[in-house]
Short mmCIF file of C-alpha atoms and ligand atoms in Angstrom, two decimals:
data_model
loop_
_atom_site.label_atom_id
_atom_site.label_comp_id
_atom_site.label_asym_id
_atom_site.label_seq_id
_atom_site.Cartn_x
_atom_site.Cartn_y
_atom_site.Cartn_z
CA MET A 230 48.52 63.42 55.59
CA ARG A 231 46.62 64.77 52.65
CA THR A 232 45.27 68.27 52.00
CA ASP A 233 44.55 70.69 49.17
CA VAL A 234 47.41 73.15 49.74
CA VAL A 235 50.52 72.83 51.91
CA VAL A 236 51.56 76.27 53.13
CA ILE A 237 55.19 76.58 54.22
CA GLY A 238 55.64 79.41 56.75
CA ALA A 239 53.24 80.81 59.37
CA GLY A 240 54.17 84.48 58.94
CA PRO A 241 51.58 86.96 57.66
CA ALA A 242 51.66 85.58 54.09
CA GLY A 243 51.17 81.94 55.13
CA LEU A 244 48.48 82.44 57.78
CA LEU A 245 46.52 84.94 55.69
CA LEU A 246 46.65 82.61 52.68
CA ALA A 247 45.31 79.72 54.79
CA HIS A 248 42.53 82.03 56.04
CA LEU A 249 41.55 83.21 52.53
CA LEU A 250 41.64 79.65 51.18
CA ALA A 251 39.37 78.43 53.99
CA ALA A 252 36.87 81.15 53.05
CA GLU A 253 36.75 79.55 49.59
CA GLY A 254 36.31 76.08 51.06
CA ILE A 255 39.89 75.01 50.32
CA GLU A 256 41.77 73.00 52.96
CA SER A 257 45.36 73.69 53.88
CA ILE A 258 48.01 72.61 56.37
CA VAL A 259 50.61 75.17 57.50
CA ILE A 260 54.10 74.15 58.62
CA GLU A 261 56.37 76.59 60.44
CA ALA A 262 60.03 76.18 61.42
CA ARG A 263 59.84 78.35 64.54
CA THR A 264 57.79 78.04 67.71
CA LYS A 265 54.46 79.84 68.03
CA GLN A 266 55.95 82.10 70.73
CA TYR A 267 58.90 83.09 68.56
CA VAL A 268 56.71 83.98 65.58
CA ALA A 269 54.34 85.96 67.81
CA ALA A 270 57.13 88.02 69.37
CA ARG A 271 58.97 89.17 66.22
CA ILE A 272 58.93 92.98 66.01
CA ARG A 273 58.72 94.01 62.40
CA ALA A 274 56.55 96.22 60.19
CA GLY A 275 54.04 98.78 61.40
CA ILE A 276 52.15 100.36 58.50
CA LEU A 277 49.23 98.93 56.53
CA GLU A 278 48.21 100.37 53.16
CA SER A 279 44.54 101.12 52.60
CA ALA A 280 44.20 98.14 50.20
CA SER A 281 45.66 95.84 52.89
CA VAL A 282 43.16 97.15 55.45
CA ASP A 283 40.27 96.75 52.97
CA LEU A 284 41.32 93.16 52.28
CA LEU A 285 41.71 92.27 55.98
CA ARG A 286 38.31 93.79 56.78
CA ALA A 287 36.64 91.93 53.92
CA ALA A 288 38.22 88.71 55.21
CA GLY A 289 36.71 89.27 58.67
CA LEU A 290 40.06 90.26 60.18
CA GLY A 291 39.32 93.95 60.77
CA ALA A 292 38.29 93.95 64.45
CA GLY A 293 41.81 94.43 65.85
CA ILE A 294 42.54 97.21 63.38
CA GLU A 295 39.28 98.97 64.38
CA ALA A 296 40.04 98.61 68.07
CA GLU A 297 43.77 99.31 68.20
CA GLY A 298 44.87 100.61 64.80
CA GLU A 299 45.27 104.28 64.07
CA GLU A 300 44.42 105.80 60.71
CA HIS A 301 46.96 108.33 59.44
CA ARG A 302 46.16 110.88 56.75
CA GLY A 303 49.79 111.38 55.77
CA ILE A 304 53.42 111.71 56.84
CA TYR A 305 55.94 114.44 57.54
CA LEU A 306 59.02 114.74 55.35
CA GLN A 307 61.80 116.88 56.74
CA TRP A 308 65.38 118.06 56.46
CA PRO A 309 67.25 120.51 58.70
CA HIS A 310 65.12 123.60 59.42
CA GLU A 311 62.13 122.41 57.37
CA ARG A 312 59.27 120.01 58.04
CA HIS A 313 56.45 119.46 55.53
CA HIS A 314 53.25 117.49 55.89
CA LEU A 315 52.01 115.41 52.95
CA ASP A 316 48.26 114.89 53.28
CA PHE A 317 47.66 111.61 51.42
CA THR A 318 43.91 111.75 51.91
CA ALA A 319 43.72 115.16 50.24
CA LEU A 320 46.23 114.18 47.54
CA VAL A 321 44.97 110.76 46.47
CA GLY A 322 41.94 109.97 48.66
CA ARG A 323 43.67 107.12 50.51
CA SER A 324 45.14 106.78 53.99
CA VAL A 325 47.36 104.28 55.83
CA TRP A 326 46.99 102.57 59.21
CA VAL A 327 49.46 102.17 62.02
CA TYR A 328 49.02 98.56 63.10
CA GLY A 329 52.00 96.46 64.13
CA GLN A 330 52.86 93.21 62.39
CA THR A 331 52.83 91.59 65.87
CA GLN A 332 49.19 92.65 66.26
CA LEU A 333 48.26 91.36 62.80
CA GLN A 334 50.12 88.11 63.48
CA ALA A 335 48.13 87.69 66.72
CA ASP A 336 44.85 88.28 64.83
CA LEU A 337 45.83 85.68 62.22
CA VAL A 338 46.80 83.10 64.85
CA ALA A 339 43.53 83.72 66.73
CA ALA A 340 41.49 83.25 63.53
CA SER A 341 43.43 80.12 62.64
CA GLU A 342 42.88 78.61 66.11
CA ALA A 343 39.21 79.59 66.24
CA ALA A 344 38.66 77.76 62.96
CA GLY A 345 40.75 74.77 64.10
CA ARG A 346 43.10 74.99 61.11
CA PRO A 347 46.18 72.80 61.48
CA VAL A 348 49.54 74.54 61.95
CA PHE A 349 52.67 72.48 62.69
CA TYR A 350 55.04 74.78 64.61
CA ASP A 351 58.64 73.85 65.34
CA ALA A 352 58.79 71.79 62.14
CA SER A 353 62.30 71.11 60.83
CA GLY A 354 63.80 69.97 57.56
CA ALA A 355 60.89 70.97 55.30
CA ALA A 356 61.56 69.64 51.78
CA LEU A 357 59.43 70.09 48.65
CA HIS A 358 58.93 67.20 46.19
CA ASP A 359 57.41 66.48 42.76
CA LEU A 360 56.55 70.12 42.09
CA ASP A 361 56.39 69.39 38.35
CA SER A 362 53.56 66.91 38.89
CA ASP A 363 49.97 67.63 39.92
CA ARG A 364 50.56 65.64 43.15
CA PRO A 365 53.37 67.50 44.94
CA TYR A 366 54.24 66.68 48.54
CA VAL A 367 56.20 68.13 51.43
CA THR A 368 58.18 66.23 54.05
CA PHE A 369 59.35 67.51 57.44
CA THR A 370 60.08 66.46 61.01
CA ASP A 371 57.44 67.58 63.51
CA ALA A 372 58.02 69.07 66.97
CA ASP A 373 58.06 65.58 68.53
CA GLY A 374 60.74 64.34 66.13
CA ASN A 375 58.40 62.29 63.92
CA GLY A 376 58.89 62.28 60.15
CA GLN A 377 55.81 63.57 58.31
CA ARG A 378 54.65 63.69 54.72
CA ILE A 379 51.80 65.83 53.38
CA ASP A 380 50.42 65.14 49.90
CA ALA A 381 48.65 68.04 48.23
CA LEU A 382 47.51 69.58 44.98
CA ALA A 383 49.66 72.69 45.39
CA VAL A 384 52.43 74.06 47.62
CA ALA A 385 52.55 77.70 48.73
CA GLY A 386 56.05 78.90 49.63
CA CYS A 387 55.41 81.59 52.26
CA ASP A 388 58.64 80.90 54.12
CA GLY A 389 60.35 84.29 53.94
CA ALA A 390 63.77 85.21 52.64
CA PHE A 391 65.58 82.19 54.13
CA GLY A 392 63.14 79.33 53.60
CA PRO A 393 63.55 76.36 51.24
CA SER A 394 60.80 77.28 48.73
CA ARG A 395 62.71 79.88 46.77
CA ALA A 396 65.57 77.45 46.23
CA ALA A 397 63.18 74.65 45.17
CA MET A 398 62.76 76.45 41.83
CA PRO A 399 65.09 74.81 39.30
CA ASP A 400 68.27 76.82 38.78
CA GLY A 401 67.99 77.33 35.04
CA GLN A 402 64.41 78.55 35.33
CA ARG A 403 64.68 81.38 37.81
CA GLU A 404 66.17 84.80 37.59
CA THR A 405 67.12 86.94 40.58
CA TRP A 406 67.87 90.62 41.05
CA GLU A 407 69.54 92.04 44.12
CA ARG A 408 70.81 95.30 45.57
CA VAL A 409 72.57 95.57 48.91
CA TYR A 410 72.70 99.00 50.55
CA PRO A 411 75.76 100.41 52.31
CA TYR A 412 73.78 101.18 55.50
CA SER A 413 71.45 99.52 58.00
CA TRP A 414 68.75 100.63 60.45
CA LEU A 415 69.02 100.59 64.20
CA GLY A 416 65.39 100.16 65.32
CA ILE A 417 64.05 100.71 68.83
CA LEU A 418 60.75 100.27 70.62
CA ALA A 419 60.25 102.63 73.56
CA ASP A 420 57.61 102.92 76.26
CA VAL A 421 56.91 106.58 75.63
CA PRO A 422 54.02 108.34 73.89
CA PRO A 423 55.00 109.33 70.33
CA SER A 424 56.29 112.90 70.02
CA THR A 425 54.38 113.28 66.75
CA ASP A 426 50.84 112.68 65.51
CA GLU A 427 52.02 111.14 62.20
CA LEU A 428 55.30 109.52 61.06
CA ILE A 429 58.34 111.74 60.47
CA TYR A 430 60.81 110.72 57.74
CA ALA A 431 63.91 112.87 58.28
CA TRP A 432 66.80 113.52 55.92
CA HIS A 433 69.89 114.66 57.81
CA PRO A 434 73.54 114.99 56.74
CA ASP A 435 74.50 112.58 59.56
CA GLY A 436 71.99 109.99 58.32
CA PHE A 437 68.29 109.20 58.05
CA ALA A 438 65.93 108.99 61.03
CA LEU A 439 62.30 107.84 61.26
CA HIS A 440 59.82 108.46 64.05
CA SER A 441 57.04 105.87 63.94
CA MET A 442 54.79 104.44 66.63
CA ARG A 443 52.79 101.42 67.69
CA SER A 444 50.17 102.99 69.96
CA ALA A 445 49.42 106.07 72.09
CA THR A 446 52.00 104.85 74.59
CA VAL A 447 54.63 103.05 72.46
CA SER A 448 57.03 104.69 70.02
CA ARG A 449 59.05 102.98 67.27
CA LEU A 450 62.09 104.85 65.95
CA TYR A 451 64.86 104.08 63.49
CA LEU A 452 68.33 105.50 62.77
CA GLN A 453 70.53 104.99 59.73
CA VAL A 454 73.75 103.30 60.95
CA PRO A 455 76.73 101.80 59.10
CA ASN A 456 76.56 98.14 58.07
CA GLY A 457 78.06 95.91 60.73
CA THR A 458 76.86 98.14 63.59
CA ASN A 459 76.54 96.33 66.92
CA ALA A 460 73.40 97.44 68.80
CA ALA A 461 75.36 97.04 72.05
CA ASP A 462 77.51 100.02 71.00
CA TRP A 463 74.41 102.21 71.19
CA PRO A 464 73.47 102.89 74.81
CA ASP A 465 70.12 104.63 75.38
CA ASP A 466 71.56 108.15 75.70
CA ARG A 467 73.45 107.87 72.42
CA ILE A 468 70.32 106.68 70.63
CA TRP A 469 68.10 109.47 72.00
CA ASP A 470 70.72 112.18 71.41
CA THR A 471 71.21 111.06 67.80
CA LEU A 472 67.46 110.86 67.22
CA ALA A 473 67.03 114.35 68.71
CA THR A 474 69.65 115.81 66.37
CA ARG A 475 68.35 114.11 63.21
CA LEU A 476 64.65 114.60 63.95
CA GLY A 477 65.14 118.31 64.76
CA HIS A 478 64.55 118.56 68.51
CA GLY A 479 64.11 122.29 69.22
CA GLN A 480 63.21 123.14 65.63
CA ASP A 481 60.15 125.44 65.69
CA GLY A 482 59.52 124.38 69.28
CA TRP A 483 59.19 120.65 68.47
CA ARG A 484 60.50 118.31 71.15
CA LEU A 485 61.43 114.62 71.09
CA THR A 486 60.53 112.97 74.41
CA PRO A 487 62.82 110.05 75.29
CA GLY A 488 61.71 107.03 77.32
CA PRO A 489 62.68 103.50 78.34
CA ILE A 490 63.89 101.43 75.37
CA THR A 491 62.37 97.94 75.44
CA GLU A 492 63.87 96.48 72.26
CA ARG A 493 66.74 97.37 69.94
CA SER A 494 68.05 95.64 66.84
CA VAL A 495 70.02 96.31 63.67
CA LEU A 496 68.35 95.56 60.31
CA PRO A 497 70.40 95.22 57.13
CA MET A 498 68.73 96.55 53.97
CA ARG A 499 68.32 94.77 50.68
CA SER A 500 66.28 94.78 47.49
CA PHE A 501 65.67 91.33 46.02
CA VAL A 502 63.30 89.78 43.47
CA GLN A 503 63.09 86.21 42.23
CA SER A 504 61.15 85.57 39.05
CA PRO A 505 58.95 83.78 38.17
CA MET A 506 56.99 83.46 41.39
CA SER A 507 55.66 80.03 40.45
CA HIS A 508 56.99 76.77 39.06
CA GLY A 509 54.74 73.78 38.38
CA ARG A 510 52.58 73.43 41.49
CA LEU A 511 54.81 75.67 43.67
CA PHE A 512 53.73 79.28 44.24
CA LEU A 513 55.86 81.81 46.14
CA ALA A 514 54.34 84.67 48.13
CA GLY A 515 55.74 87.50 50.27
CA ASP A 516 59.37 87.64 51.35
CA ALA A 517 59.94 84.17 49.85
CA ALA A 518 59.93 85.87 46.44
CA HIS A 519 61.03 89.43 47.19
CA THR A 520 62.55 91.77 49.72
CA VAL A 521 62.42 95.56 49.88
CA PRO A 522 64.42 97.95 52.05
CA PRO A 523 62.04 99.11 54.80
CA THR A 524 61.84 102.83 53.89
CA GLY A 525 58.30 103.15 52.56
CA ALA A 526 56.86 100.28 54.65
CA LYS A 527 56.09 97.94 51.76
CA GLY A 528 57.29 94.46 52.89
CA LEU A 529 54.25 93.35 54.85
CA ASN A 530 51.86 94.97 52.38
CA LEU A 531 53.41 93.14 49.45
CA ALA A 532 52.98 89.84 51.29
CA ILE A 533 49.29 90.64 51.80
CA ALA A 534 48.82 91.66 48.14
CA ASP A 535 50.51 88.47 46.90
CA VAL A 536 48.21 86.17 48.84
CA ALA A 537 45.17 88.22 47.85
CA LEU A 538 46.00 87.20 44.26
CA LEU A 539 47.15 83.70 45.11
CA ALA A 540 44.10 82.57 47.11
CA PRO A 541 41.57 82.79 44.25
CA ALA A 542 44.17 81.34 41.84
CA LEU A 543 44.72 78.28 44.05
CA SER A 544 40.97 77.90 44.66
CA ASP A 545 40.28 77.69 40.93
CA LEU A 546 43.19 75.31 40.46
CA VAL A 547 42.32 72.98 43.33
CA ARG A 548 38.53 73.01 43.05
CA ASP A 549 37.99 73.16 39.29
CA ASN A 550 41.41 72.24 37.88
CA ASP A 551 41.21 75.67 36.21
CA ALA A 552 44.79 77.00 35.90
CA LYS A 553 44.02 80.36 34.27
CA LEU A 554 44.61 82.53 37.37
CA ALA A 555 47.41 80.26 38.62
CA ASP A 556 49.24 80.66 35.30
CA ALA A 557 48.76 84.44 35.44
CA TYR A 558 49.74 84.75 39.15
CA SER A 559 53.46 85.36 38.76
CA GLY A 560 53.11 87.98 36.02
CA THR A 561 50.30 89.82 37.80
CA ALA A 562 52.04 89.81 41.19
CA LEU A 563 55.43 90.85 39.77
CA ARG A 564 54.03 93.99 38.13
CA ARG A 565 53.06 95.34 41.55
CA VAL A 566 56.16 93.90 43.22
CA TRP A 567 58.43 95.84 40.87
CA ARG A 568 56.45 99.04 41.48
CA ALA A 569 57.01 98.61 45.23
CA GLU A 570 60.66 97.68 44.62
CA HIS A 571 61.14 100.94 42.77
CA PHE A 572 59.28 103.02 45.35
CA SER A 573 61.24 101.46 48.24
CA TRP A 574 64.56 101.98 46.45
CA TRP A 575 63.56 105.57 45.63
CA MET A 576 62.51 106.45 49.19
CA THR A 577 65.66 104.79 50.52
CA THR A 578 68.08 106.56 48.19
CA MET A 579 66.28 109.90 48.61
CA LEU A 580 66.50 109.84 52.39
CA HIS A 581 69.75 108.10 53.40
CA ALA A 582 73.10 109.89 53.62
CA SER A 583 75.56 108.33 51.20
CA GLY A 584 78.55 110.49 52.11
CA ASP A 585 78.63 111.97 48.60
CA PRO A 586 77.98 115.76 48.54
CA PHE A 587 76.51 115.61 45.02
CA ASP A 588 74.02 112.94 46.15
CA ALA A 589 73.05 115.17 49.07
CA GLN A 590 72.18 118.07 46.75
CA LEU A 591 70.13 115.79 44.50
CA GLN A 592 68.29 114.40 47.53
CA LEU A 593 67.44 117.85 48.87
CA SER A 594 66.29 118.96 45.43
CA GLN A 595 64.03 115.90 45.19
CA LEU A 596 62.65 116.46 48.70
CA ARG A 597 61.86 120.11 47.91
CA TRP A 598 60.06 119.05 44.72
CA VAL A 599 58.09 116.27 46.40
CA THR A 600 56.92 118.62 49.15
CA ALA A 601 56.33 121.73 46.99
CA SER A 602 54.72 120.27 43.87
CA ALA A 603 51.23 118.75 43.96
CA ALA A 604 52.28 116.33 41.21
CA GLY A 605 55.42 115.26 43.10
CA ALA A 606 53.51 114.88 46.36
CA ALA A 607 50.70 112.90 44.69
CA GLY A 608 53.20 110.44 43.19
CA LEU A 609 54.69 109.71 46.60
CA ALA A 610 51.22 109.54 48.19
CA GLU A 611 49.87 107.16 45.57
CA ASN A 612 52.76 104.74 46.07
CA TYR A 613 52.97 105.07 49.86
CA THR A 614 49.26 104.42 50.42
CA GLY A 615 49.55 101.55 47.95
CA LEU A 616 48.37 100.94 44.43
CA PRO A 617 45.32 98.72 44.03
CA ILE A 618 45.97 94.98 44.38
CA GLY A 619 46.46 93.66 40.85
CA PHE A 620 47.78 97.05 39.60
P1 FAD B 126 57.88 86.14 57.09
O1 FAD B 126 57.19 87.06 58.01
O2 FAD B 126 59.37 86.16 57.09
O3 FAD B 126 57.36 84.68 57.39
C1 FAD B 126 57.97 83.54 56.87
C2 FAD B 126 57.81 82.41 57.84
O4 FAD B 126 58.36 81.24 57.28
C3 FAD B 126 58.53 82.66 59.14
O5 FAD B 126 57.67 82.50 60.23
C4 FAD B 126 59.66 81.65 59.12
O6 FAD B 126 60.00 81.22 60.42
C5 FAD B 126 59.03 80.55 58.28
N1 FAD B 126 60.02 79.64 57.71
C6 FAD B 126 61.26 79.92 57.26
N2 FAD B 126 61.88 78.81 56.88
C7 FAD B 126 61.02 77.78 57.07
C8 FAD B 126 61.10 76.38 56.87
N3 FAD B 126 62.22 75.80 56.42
N4 FAD B 126 60.03 75.62 57.19
C9 FAD B 126 58.91 76.19 57.68
N5 FAD B 126 58.78 77.53 57.90
C10 FAD B 126 59.82 78.31 57.59
N6 FAD B 126 58.55 95.58 56.61
C11 FAD B 126 58.04 96.79 56.69
O7 FAD B 126 57.18 97.11 55.86
N7 FAD B 126 58.44 97.66 57.70
C12 FAD B 126 59.34 97.28 58.64
O8 FAD B 126 59.67 98.05 59.54
C13 FAD B 126 59.90 96.03 58.58
N8 FAD B 126 60.81 95.61 59.48
C14 FAD B 126 61.34 94.36 59.37
C15 FAD B 126 62.29 93.91 60.28
C16 FAD B 126 62.86 92.65 60.15
C17 FAD B 126 63.91 92.19 61.15
C18 FAD B 126 62.48 91.82 59.07
C19 FAD B 126 63.11 90.46 58.89
C20 FAD B 126 61.52 92.26 58.18
C21 FAD B 126 60.95 93.53 58.32
N9 FAD B 126 59.99 93.97 57.42
C22 FAD B 126 59.47 95.20 57.53
C23 FAD B 126 59.49 93.15 56.37
C24 FAD B 126 58.20 92.44 56.75
O9 FAD B 126 58.23 92.10 58.10
C25 FAD B 126 58.10 91.25 55.86
O10 FAD B 126 58.02 91.72 54.53
C26 FAD B 126 56.92 90.36 56.19
O11 FAD B 126 57.12 89.71 57.41
C27 FAD B 126 56.73 89.34 55.07
O12 FAD B 126 55.84 88.34 55.48
P2 FAD B 126 56.04 86.85 55.00
O13 FAD B 126 54.94 86.10 55.64
O14 FAD B 126 56.22 86.84 53.55
O15 FAD B 126 57.45 86.40 55.59
C1 DHB B 127 57.71 101.50 60.22
C2 DHB B 127 58.65 100.89 59.44
C3 DHB B 127 58.94 101.43 58.21
O1 DHB B 127 59.85 100.82 57.42
C4 DHB B 127 58.31 102.55 57.74
O2 DHB B 127 58.64 103.05 56.54
C5 DHB B 127 57.37 103.14 58.52
C6 DHB B 127 57.08 102.61 59.77
C7 DHB B 127 57.41 100.94 61.54
O3 DHB B 127 58.00 99.92 61.92
O4 DHB B 127 56.58 101.52 62.27
#
């Protein structure tokens, strides 16, 4: 087969890139290691920055967000006996939207199918070739076991943290940075209306807790747990009791309503960046190039911001053989990536119990400043709602 751009990975980065390229008249073929059902069912992120929502709307992908998304003006930050609301709209004039990654993924699949764009699901053994030339190609085995080869003008590595694209960069020409955290999240989905109108990020000496949501009837909650935790060791009652303690059930009359848990999983936390984000005709986007710990809800938004930069760069390259934006892509994307890396690290280390009493005092001091000072609050708000794409 032959196309303009081979996109490896049908997560949000890959499918959105294919959509944006099509809008510019550029052809692509997407290959995905998992089945369509598996990709559709993955429960992951839940918050879209205002720039992500603007981009999705401008790309004609805003209908689901309008119908089912919920705009939030801010968040609550709390610690025992205190809860403070940060009003992002008042502080920086931007909001965020609660819209699950599963919903966005469904919108992207629907748009891809409506336009008849080719996606090879269940593709194994993807390998990238001749990336240093202007005729790179990708080989893989399709769902029926047939060997396939796609020749293209560029390859977009949108294959997440474990795909082959990152490793296709030559060893001597890439640099990586990594931080592993000494705690994980236990995340649950529950069929119960949220007990809060906006998200609650809670510092507690026993560990962090987060009350998020997916809709008026579905809650999403997280607990800080030690690395290596087995979700099976957390029966429903233990989860709800721990959430109640950390989120302050009973504090100023606030109540956490428990309900049936429909999904539970443990997520390890990591910061990771690989630089540069391009090599020859290979361009990385999203989790293929970087990972953030989830506190601050940046992972999905970074993937969206990357492809917003990459689509026009690849269009110029493929259509006009103009490499100006393609050459600038890695540097431009990494500036914003590192801002989000810092914000995610900062939110994570401010809110998670480390077991060190000195850390705890620093965290509480920082939380008091962020909630009491307009300057402190505006800094958090500006980063949480997302800096402009290309910042
Ligand atoms: P992905 O969504 O990972 O998509 C990459 C795709 O490439 C996948 O479909 C994968 O199957 C495919 N692929 C991999 N290898 C190959 C191959 N060899 N050939 C072909 N295809 C391949 N972010 C938040 O902001 N908040 C959260 O609460 C949150 N929770 C998360 C929970 C989990 C368990 C995980 C893993 C991530 C979470 N994230 C969260 C991060 C967020 O979901 C990611 O940042 C986002 O999915 C990035 O999109 P992406 O398209 O770059 O990568
Ligand atoms: C969600 C996840 C996050 O990491 C976060 O900071 C806020 C919300 C969520 O899954 O809803």
